[in-house]
PDB file of N, CA and C in Angstrom:
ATOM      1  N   UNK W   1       0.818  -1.198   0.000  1.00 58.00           N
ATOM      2  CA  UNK W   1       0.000   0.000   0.000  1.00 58.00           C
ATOM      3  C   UNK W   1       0.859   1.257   0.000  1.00 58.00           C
ATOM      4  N   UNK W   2       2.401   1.321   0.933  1.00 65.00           N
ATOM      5  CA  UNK W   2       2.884   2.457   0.985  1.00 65.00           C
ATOM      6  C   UNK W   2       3.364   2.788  -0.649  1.00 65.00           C
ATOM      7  N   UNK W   3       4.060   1.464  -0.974  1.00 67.00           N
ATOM      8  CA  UNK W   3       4.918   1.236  -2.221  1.00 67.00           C
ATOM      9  C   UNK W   3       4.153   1.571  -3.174  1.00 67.00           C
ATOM     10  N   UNK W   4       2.911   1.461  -2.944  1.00 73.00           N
ATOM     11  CA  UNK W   4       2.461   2.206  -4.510  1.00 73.00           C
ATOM     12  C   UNK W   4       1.997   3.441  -4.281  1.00 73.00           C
ATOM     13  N   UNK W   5       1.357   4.111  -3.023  1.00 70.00           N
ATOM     14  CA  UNK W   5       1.667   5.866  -2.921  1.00 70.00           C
ATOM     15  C   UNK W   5       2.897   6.188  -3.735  1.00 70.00           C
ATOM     16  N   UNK W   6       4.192   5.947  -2.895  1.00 70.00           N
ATOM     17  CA  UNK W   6       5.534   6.191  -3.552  1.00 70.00           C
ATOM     18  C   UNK W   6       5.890   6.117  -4.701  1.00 70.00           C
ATOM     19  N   UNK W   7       5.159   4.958  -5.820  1.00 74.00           N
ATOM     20  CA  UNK W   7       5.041   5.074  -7.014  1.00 74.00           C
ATOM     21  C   UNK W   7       4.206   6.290  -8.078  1.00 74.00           C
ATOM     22  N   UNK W   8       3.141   6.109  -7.163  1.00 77.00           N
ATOM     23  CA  UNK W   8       2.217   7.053  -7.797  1.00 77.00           C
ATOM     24  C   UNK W   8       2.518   8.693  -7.290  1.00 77.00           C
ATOM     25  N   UNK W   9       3.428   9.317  -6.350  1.00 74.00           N
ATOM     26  CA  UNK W   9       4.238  10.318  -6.426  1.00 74.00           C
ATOM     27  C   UNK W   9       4.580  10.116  -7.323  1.00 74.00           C
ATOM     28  N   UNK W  10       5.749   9.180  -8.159  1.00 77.00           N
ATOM     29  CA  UNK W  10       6.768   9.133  -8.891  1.00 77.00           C
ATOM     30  C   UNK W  10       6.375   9.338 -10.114  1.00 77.00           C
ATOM     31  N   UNK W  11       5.422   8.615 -10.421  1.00 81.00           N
ATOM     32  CA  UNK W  11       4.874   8.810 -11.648  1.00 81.00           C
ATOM     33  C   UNK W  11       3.807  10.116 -12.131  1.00 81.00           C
ATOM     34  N   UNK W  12       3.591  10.682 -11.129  1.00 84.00           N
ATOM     35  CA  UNK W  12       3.169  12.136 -11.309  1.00 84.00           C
ATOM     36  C   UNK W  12       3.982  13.368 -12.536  1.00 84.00           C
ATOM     37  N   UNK W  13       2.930  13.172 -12.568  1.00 88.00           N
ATOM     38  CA  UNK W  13       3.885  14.785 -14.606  1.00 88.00           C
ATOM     39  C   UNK W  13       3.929  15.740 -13.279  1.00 88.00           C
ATOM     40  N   UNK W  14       3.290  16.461 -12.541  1.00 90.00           N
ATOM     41  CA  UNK W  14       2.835  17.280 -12.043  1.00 90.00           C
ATOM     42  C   UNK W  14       4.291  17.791 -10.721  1.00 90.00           C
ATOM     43  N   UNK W  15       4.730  16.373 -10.285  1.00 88.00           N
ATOM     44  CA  UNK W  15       5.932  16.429  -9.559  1.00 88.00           C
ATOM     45  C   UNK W  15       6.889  16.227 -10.427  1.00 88.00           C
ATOM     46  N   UNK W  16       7.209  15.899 -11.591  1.00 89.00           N
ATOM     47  CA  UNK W  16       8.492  16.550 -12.019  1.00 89.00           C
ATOM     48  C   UNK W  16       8.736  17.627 -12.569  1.00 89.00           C
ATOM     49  N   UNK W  17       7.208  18.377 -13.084  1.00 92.00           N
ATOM     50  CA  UNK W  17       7.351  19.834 -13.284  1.00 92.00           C
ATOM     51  C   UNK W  17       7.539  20.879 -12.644  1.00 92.00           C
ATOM     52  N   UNK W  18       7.419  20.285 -10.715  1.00 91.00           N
ATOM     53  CA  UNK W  18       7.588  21.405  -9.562  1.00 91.00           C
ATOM     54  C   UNK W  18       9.243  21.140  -9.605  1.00 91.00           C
ATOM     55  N   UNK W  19       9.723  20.200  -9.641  1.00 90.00           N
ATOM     56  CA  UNK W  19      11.107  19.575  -9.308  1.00 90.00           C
ATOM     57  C   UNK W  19      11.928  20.241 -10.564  1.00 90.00           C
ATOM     58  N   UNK W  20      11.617  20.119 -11.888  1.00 90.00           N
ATOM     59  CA  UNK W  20      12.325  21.106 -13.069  1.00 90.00           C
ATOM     60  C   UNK W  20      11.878  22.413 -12.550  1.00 90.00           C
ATOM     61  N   UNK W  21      10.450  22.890 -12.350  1.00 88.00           N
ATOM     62  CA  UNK W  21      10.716  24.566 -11.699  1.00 88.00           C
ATOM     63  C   UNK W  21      11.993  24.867 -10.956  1.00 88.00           C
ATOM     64  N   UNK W  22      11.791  23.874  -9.940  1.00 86.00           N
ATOM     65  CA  UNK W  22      12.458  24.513  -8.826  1.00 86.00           C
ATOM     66  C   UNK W  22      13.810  24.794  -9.474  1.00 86.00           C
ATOM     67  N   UNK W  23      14.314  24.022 -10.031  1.00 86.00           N
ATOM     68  CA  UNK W  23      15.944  23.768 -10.172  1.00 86.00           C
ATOM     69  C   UNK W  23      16.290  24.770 -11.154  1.00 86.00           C
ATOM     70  N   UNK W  24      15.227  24.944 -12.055  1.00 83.00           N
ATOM     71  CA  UNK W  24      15.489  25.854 -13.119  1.00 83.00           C
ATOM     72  C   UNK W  24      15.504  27.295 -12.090  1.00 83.00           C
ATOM     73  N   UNK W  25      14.445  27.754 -11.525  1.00 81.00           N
ATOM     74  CA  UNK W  25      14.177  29.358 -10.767  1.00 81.00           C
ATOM     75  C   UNK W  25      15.348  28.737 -10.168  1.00 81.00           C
ATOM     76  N   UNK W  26      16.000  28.117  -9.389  1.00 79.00           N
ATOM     77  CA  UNK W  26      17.371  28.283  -8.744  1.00 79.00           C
ATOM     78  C   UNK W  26      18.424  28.660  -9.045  1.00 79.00           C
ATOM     79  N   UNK W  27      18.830  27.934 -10.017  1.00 78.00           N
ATOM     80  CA  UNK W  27      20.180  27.922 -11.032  1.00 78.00           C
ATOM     81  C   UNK W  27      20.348  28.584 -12.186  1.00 78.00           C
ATOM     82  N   UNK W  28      19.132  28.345 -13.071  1.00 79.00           N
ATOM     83  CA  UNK W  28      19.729  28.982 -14.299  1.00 79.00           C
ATOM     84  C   UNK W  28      18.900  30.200 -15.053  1.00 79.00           C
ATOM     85  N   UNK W  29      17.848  30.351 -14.259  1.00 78.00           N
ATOM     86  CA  UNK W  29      16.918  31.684 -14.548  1.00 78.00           C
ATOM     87  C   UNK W  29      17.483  32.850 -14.798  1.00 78.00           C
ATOM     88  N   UNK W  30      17.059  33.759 -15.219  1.00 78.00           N
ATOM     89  CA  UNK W  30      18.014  35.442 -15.322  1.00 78.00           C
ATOM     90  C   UNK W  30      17.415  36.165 -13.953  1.00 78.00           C
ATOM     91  N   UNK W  31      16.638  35.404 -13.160  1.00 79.00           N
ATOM     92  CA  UNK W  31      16.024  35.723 -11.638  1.00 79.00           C
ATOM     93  C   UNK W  31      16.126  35.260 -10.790  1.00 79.00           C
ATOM     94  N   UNK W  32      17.394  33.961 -10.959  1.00 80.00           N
ATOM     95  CA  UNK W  32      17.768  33.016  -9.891  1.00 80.00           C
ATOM     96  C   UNK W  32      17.684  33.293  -8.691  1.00 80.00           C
ATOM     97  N   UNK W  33      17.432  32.764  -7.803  1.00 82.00           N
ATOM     98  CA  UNK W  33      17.617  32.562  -6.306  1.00 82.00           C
ATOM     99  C   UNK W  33      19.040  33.084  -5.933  1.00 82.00           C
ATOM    100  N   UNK W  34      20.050  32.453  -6.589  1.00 83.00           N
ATOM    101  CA  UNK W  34      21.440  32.641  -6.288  1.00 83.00           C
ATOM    102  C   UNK W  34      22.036  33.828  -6.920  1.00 83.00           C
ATOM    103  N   UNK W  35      21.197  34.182  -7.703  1.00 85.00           N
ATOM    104  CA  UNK W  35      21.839  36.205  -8.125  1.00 85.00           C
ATOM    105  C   UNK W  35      21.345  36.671  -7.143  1.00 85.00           C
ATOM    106  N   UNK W  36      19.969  36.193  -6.626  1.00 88.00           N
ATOM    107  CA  UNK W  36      19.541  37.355  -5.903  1.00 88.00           C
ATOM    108  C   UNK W  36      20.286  37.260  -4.122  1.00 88.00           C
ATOM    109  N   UNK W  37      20.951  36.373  -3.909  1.00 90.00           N
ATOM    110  CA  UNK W  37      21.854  36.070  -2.969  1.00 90.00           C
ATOM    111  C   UNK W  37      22.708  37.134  -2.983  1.00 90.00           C
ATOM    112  N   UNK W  38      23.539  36.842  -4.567  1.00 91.00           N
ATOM    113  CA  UNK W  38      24.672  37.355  -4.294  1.00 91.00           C
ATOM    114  C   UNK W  38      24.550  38.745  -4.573  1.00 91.00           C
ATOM    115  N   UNK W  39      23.199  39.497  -4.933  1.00 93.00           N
ATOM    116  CA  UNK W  39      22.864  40.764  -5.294  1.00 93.00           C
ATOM    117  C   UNK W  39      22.314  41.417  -3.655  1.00 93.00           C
ATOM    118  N   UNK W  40      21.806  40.612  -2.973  1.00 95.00           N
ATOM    119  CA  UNK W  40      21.726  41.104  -1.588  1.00 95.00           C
ATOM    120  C   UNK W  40      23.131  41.282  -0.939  1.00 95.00           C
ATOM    121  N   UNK W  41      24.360  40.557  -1.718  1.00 96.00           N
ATOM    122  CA  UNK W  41      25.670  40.434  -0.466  1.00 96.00           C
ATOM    123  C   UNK W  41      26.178  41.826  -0.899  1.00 96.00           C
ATOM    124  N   UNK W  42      25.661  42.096  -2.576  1.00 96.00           N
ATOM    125  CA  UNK W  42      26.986  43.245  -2.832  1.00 96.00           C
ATOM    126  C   UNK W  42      26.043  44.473  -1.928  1.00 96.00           C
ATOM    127  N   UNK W  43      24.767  44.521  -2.501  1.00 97.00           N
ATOM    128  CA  UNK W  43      24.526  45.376  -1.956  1.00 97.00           C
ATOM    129  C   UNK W  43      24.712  45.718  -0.222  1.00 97.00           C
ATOM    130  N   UNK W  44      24.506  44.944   0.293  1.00 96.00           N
ATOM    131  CA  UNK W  44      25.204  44.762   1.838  1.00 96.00           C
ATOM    132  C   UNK W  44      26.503  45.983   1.650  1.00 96.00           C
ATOM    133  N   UNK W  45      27.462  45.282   0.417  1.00 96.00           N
ATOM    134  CA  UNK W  45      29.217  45.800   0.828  1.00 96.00           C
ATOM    135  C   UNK W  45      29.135  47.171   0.582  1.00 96.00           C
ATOM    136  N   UNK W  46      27.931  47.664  -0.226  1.00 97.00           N
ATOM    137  CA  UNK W  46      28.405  48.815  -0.927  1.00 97.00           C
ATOM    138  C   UNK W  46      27.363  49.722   0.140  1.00 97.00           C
ATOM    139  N   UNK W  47      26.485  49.496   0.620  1.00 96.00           N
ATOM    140  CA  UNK W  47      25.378  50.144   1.977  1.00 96.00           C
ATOM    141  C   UNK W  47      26.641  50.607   2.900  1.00 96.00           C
ATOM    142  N   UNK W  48      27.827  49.342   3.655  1.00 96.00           N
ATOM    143  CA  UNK W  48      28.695  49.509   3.929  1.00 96.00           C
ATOM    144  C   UNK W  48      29.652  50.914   3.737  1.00 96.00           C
ATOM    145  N   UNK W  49      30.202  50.681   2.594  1.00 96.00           N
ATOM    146  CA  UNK W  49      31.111  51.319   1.910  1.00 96.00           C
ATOM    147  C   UNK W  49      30.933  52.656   1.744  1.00 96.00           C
ATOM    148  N   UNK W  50      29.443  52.557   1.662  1.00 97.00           N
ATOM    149  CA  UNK W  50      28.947  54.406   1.516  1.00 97.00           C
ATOM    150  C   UNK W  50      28.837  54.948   2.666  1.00 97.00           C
ATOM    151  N   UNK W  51      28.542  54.012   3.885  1.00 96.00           N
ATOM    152  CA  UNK W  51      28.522  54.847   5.676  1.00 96.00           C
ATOM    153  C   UNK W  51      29.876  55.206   5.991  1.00 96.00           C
ATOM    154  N   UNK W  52      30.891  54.381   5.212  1.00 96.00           N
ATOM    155  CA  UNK W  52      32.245  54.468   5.961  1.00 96.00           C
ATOM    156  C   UNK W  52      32.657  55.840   4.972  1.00 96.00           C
ATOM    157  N   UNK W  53      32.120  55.886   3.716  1.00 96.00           N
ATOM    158  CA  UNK W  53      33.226  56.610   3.254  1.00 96.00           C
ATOM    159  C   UNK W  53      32.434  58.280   3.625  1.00 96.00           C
ATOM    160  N   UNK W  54      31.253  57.965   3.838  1.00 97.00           N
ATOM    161  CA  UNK W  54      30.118  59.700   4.499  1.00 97.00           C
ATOM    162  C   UNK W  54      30.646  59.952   5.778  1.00 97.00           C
ATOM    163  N   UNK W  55      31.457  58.589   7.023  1.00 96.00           N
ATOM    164  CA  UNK W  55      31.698  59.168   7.747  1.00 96.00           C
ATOM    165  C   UNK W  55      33.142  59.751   7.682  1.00 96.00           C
ATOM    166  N   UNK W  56      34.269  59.448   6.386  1.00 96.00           N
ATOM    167  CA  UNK W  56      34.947  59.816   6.088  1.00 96.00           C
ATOM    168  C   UNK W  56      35.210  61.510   5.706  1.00 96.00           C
ATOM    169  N   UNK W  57      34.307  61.455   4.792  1.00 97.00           N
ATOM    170  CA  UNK W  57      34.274  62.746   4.012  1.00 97.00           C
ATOM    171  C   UNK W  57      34.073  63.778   5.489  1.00 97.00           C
ATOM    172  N   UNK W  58      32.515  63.396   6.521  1.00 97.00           N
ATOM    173  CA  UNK W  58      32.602  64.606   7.614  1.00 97.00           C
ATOM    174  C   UNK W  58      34.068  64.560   8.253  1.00 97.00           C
ATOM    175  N   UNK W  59      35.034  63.621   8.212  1.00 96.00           N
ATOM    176  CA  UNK W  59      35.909  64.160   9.486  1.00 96.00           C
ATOM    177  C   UNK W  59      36.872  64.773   8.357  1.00 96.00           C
ATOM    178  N   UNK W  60      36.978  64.700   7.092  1.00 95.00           N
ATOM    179  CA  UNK W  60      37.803  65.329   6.430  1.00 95.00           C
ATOM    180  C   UNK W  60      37.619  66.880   6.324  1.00 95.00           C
ATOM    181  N   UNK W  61      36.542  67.058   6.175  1.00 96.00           N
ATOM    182  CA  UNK W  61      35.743  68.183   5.872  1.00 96.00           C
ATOM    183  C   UNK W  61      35.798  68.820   7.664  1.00 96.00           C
ATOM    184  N   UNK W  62      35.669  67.954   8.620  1.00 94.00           N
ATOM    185  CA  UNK W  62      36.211  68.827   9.827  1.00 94.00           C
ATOM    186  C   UNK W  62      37.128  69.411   9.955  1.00 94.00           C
ATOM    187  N   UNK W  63      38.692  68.359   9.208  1.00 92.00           N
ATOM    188  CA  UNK W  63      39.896  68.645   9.350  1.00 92.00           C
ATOM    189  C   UNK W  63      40.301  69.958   8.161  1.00 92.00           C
ATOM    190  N   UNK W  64      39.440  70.209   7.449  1.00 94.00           N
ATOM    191  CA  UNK W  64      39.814  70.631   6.256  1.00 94.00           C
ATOM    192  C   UNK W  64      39.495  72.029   6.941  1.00 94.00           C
ATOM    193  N   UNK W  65      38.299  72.523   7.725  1.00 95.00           N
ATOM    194  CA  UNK W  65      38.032  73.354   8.135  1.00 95.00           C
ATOM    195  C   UNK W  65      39.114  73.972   9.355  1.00 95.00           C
ATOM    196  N   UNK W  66      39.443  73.332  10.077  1.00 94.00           N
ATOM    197  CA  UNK W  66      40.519  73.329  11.478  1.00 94.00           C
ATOM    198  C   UNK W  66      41.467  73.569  10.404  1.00 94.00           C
ATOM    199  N   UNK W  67      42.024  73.506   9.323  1.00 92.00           N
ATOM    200  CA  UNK W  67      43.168  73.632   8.664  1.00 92.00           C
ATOM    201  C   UNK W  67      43.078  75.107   8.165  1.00 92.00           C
ATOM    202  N   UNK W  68      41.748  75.270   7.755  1.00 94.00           N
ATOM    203  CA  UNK W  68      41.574  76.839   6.973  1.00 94.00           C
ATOM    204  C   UNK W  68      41.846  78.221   8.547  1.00 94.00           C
ATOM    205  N   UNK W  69      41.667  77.569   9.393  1.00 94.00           N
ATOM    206  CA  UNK W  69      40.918  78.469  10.564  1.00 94.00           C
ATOM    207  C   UNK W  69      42.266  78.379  11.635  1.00 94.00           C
ATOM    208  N   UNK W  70      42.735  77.116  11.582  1.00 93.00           N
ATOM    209  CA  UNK W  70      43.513  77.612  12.871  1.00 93.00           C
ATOM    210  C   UNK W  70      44.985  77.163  12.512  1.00 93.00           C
ATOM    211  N   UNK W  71      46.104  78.249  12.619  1.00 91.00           N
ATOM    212  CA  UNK W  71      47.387  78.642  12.345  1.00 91.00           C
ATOM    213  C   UNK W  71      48.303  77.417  13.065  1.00 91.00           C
ATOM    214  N   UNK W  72      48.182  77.220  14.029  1.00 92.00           N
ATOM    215  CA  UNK W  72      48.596  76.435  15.037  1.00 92.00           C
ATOM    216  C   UNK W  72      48.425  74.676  14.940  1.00 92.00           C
ATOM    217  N   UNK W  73      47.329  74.696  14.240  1.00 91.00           N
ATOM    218  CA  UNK W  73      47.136  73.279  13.570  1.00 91.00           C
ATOM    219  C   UNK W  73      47.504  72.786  12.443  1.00 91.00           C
ATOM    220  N   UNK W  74      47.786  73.946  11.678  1.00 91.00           N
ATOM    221  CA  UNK W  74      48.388  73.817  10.494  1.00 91.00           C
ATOM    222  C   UNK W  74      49.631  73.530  10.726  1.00 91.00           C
ATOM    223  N   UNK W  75      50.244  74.671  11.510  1.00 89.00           N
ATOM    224  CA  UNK W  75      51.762  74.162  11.356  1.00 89.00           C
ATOM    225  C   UNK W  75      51.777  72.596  12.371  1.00 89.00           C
ATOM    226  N   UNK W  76      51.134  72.376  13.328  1.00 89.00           N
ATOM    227  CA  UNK W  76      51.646  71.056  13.580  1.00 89.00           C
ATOM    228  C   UNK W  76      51.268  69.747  12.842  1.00 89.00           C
ATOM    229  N   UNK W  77      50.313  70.037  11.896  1.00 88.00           N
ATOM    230  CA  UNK W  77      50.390  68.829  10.974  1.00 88.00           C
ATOM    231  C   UNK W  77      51.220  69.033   9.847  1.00 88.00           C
ATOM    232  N   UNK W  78      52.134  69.731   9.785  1.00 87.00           N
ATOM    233  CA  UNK W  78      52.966  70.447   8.627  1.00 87.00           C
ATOM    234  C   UNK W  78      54.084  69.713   9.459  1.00 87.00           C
ATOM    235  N   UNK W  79      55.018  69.934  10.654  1.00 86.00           N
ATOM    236  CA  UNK W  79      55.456  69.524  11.041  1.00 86.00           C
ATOM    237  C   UNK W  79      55.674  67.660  11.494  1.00 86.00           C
ATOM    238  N   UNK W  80      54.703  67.014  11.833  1.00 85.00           N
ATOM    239  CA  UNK W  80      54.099  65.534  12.272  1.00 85.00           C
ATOM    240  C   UNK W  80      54.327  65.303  10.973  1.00 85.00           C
ATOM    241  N   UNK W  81      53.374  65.251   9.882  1.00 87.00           N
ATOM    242  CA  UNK W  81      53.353  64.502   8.454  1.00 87.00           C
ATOM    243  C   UNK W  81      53.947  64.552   7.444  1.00 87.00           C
ATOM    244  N   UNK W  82      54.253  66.255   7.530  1.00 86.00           N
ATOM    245  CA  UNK W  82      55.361  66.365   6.352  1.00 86.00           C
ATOM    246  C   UNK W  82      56.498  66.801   6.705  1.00 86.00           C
ATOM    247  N   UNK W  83      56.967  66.245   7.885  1.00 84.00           N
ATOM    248  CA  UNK W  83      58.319  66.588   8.399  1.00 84.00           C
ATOM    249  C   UNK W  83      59.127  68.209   8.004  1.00 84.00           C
ATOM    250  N   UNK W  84      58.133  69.298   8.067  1.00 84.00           N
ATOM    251  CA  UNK W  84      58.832  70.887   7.606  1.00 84.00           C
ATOM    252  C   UNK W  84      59.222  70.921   9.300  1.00 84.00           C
ATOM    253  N   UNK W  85      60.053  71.579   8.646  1.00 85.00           N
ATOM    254  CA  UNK W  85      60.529  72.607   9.621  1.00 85.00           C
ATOM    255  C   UNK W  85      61.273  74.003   9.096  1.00 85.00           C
ATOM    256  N   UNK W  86      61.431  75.166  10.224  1.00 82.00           N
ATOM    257  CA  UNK W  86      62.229  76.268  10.062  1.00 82.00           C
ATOM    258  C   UNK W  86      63.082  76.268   9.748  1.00 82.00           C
ATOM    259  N   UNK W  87      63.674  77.563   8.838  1.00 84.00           N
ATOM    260  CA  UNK W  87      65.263  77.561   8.980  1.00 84.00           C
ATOM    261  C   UNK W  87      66.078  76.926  10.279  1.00 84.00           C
ATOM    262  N   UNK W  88      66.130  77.822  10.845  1.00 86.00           N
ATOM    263  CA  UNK W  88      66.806  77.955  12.170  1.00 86.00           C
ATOM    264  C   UNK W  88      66.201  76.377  12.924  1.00 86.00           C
ATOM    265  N   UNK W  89      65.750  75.543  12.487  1.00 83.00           N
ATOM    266  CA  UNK W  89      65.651  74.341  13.131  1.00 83.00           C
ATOM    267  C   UNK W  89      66.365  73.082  12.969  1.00 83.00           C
ATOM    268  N   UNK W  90      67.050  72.064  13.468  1.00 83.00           N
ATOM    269  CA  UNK W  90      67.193  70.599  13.065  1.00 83.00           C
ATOM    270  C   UNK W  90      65.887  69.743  13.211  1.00 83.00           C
ATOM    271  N   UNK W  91      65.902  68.603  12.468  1.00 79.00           N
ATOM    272  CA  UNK W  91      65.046  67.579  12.994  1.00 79.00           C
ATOM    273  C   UNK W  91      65.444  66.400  12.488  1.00 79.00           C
ATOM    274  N   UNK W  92      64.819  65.445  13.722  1.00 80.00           N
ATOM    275  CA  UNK W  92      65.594  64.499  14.097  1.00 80.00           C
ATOM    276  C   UNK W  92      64.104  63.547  14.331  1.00 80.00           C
ATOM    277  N   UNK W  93      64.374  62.498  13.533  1.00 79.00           N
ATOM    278  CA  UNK W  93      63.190  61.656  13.384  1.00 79.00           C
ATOM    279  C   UNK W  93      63.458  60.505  14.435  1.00 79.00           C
ATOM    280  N   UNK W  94      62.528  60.138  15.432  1.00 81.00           N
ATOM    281  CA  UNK W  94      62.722  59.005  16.286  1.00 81.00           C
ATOM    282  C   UNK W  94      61.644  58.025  15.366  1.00 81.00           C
ATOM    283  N   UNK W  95      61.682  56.996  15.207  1.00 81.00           N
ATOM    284  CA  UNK W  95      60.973  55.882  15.110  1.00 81.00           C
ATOM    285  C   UNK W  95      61.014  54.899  16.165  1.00 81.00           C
ATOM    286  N   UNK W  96      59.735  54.584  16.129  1.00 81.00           N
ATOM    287  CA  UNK W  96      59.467  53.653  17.325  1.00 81.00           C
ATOM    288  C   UNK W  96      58.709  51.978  16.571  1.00 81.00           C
ATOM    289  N   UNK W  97      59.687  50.949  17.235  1.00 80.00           N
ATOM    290  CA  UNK W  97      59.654  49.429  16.614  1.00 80.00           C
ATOM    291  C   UNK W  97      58.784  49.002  17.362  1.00 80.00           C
ATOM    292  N   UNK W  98      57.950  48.436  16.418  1.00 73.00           N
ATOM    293  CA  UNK W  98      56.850  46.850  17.329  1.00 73.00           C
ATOM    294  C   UNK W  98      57.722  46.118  17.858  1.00 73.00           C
ATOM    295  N   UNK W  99      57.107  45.757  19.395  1.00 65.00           N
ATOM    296  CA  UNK W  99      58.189  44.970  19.661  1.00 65.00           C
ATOM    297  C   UNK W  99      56.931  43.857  19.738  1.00 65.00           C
ATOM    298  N   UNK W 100      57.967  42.407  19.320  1.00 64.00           N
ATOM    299  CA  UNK W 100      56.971  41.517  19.206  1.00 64.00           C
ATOM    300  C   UNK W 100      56.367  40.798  20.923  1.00 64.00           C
ATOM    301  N   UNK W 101      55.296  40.055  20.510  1.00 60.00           N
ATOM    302  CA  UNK W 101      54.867  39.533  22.079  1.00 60.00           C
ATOM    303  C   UNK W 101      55.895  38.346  22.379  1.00 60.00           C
ATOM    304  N   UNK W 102      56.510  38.970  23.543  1.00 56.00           N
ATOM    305  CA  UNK W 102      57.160  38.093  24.399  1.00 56.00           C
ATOM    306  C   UNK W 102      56.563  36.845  24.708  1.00 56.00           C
ATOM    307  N   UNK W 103      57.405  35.761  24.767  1.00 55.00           N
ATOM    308  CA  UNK W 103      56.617  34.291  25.278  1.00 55.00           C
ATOM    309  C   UNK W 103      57.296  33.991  26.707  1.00 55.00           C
ATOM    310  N   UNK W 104      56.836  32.986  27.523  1.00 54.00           N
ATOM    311  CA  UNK W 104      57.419  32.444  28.272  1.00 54.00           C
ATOM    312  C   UNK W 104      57.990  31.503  28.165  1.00 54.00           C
ATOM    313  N   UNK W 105      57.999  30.967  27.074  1.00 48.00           N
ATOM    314  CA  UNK W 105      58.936  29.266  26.695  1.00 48.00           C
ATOM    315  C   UNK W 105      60.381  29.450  27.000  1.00 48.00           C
ATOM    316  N   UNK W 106      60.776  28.391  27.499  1.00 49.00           N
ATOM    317  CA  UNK W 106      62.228  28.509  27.562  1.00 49.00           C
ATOM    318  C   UNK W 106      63.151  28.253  26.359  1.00 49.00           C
ATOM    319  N   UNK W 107      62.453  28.076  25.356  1.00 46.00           N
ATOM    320  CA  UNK W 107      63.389  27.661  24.027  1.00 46.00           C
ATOM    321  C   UNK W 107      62.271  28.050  22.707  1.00 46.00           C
ATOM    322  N   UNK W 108      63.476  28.773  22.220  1.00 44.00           N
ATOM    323  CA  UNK W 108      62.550  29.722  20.584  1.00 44.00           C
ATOM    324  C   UNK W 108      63.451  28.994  19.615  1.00 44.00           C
TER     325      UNK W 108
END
């Protein structure tokens, strides 16, 4: 009795036309399931990409302003980044090394 339910699924037109739908709308449609995956991921990166780079632009546009306005900030990022200095000055660049994380093993 079960064995011929299971047959008579099988032999259904009706279930291999849901079973070709499916596989077809999955895989090879121009509306696939899996574009629209990977059309939700980009859009994800680029939703991303546009918060980081708006919160970019305000702190540039802060700095850009602090640069027009104040004398004192100018010259010390003139000094820090682009290493100017005065006539009448030396400079002398310290660099500072990562030092790596120490272990406790007795043998490296």
């Amino acid at each position: 009795m079960i064995k011929e339910k299971k047959y008579k699924i099988i032999k259904n037109k009706y279930f291999w036309i849901s079973i070709f739908f499916f596989i077809w709308m999955s895989f090879f449609d121009s509306n696939s399931f899996m574009l629209h995956y990977r059309f939700q991921n980009s859009i994800r990166k680029m939703t991303y990409n546009r918060d980081f780079l708006k919160k970019k632009i305000l702190l540039e546009g802060s700095q850009l302003k602090k640069l027009n306005t104040d004398p004192m900030y100018l010259e010390k990022l003139a000094r820090e980044k682009f290493y100017m200095k005065k006539k009448d000055e030396d400079l002398f660049i310290v660099s500072r090394r990562n030092k790596k994380k120490q272990t406790n093993a007795p043998y490296e």
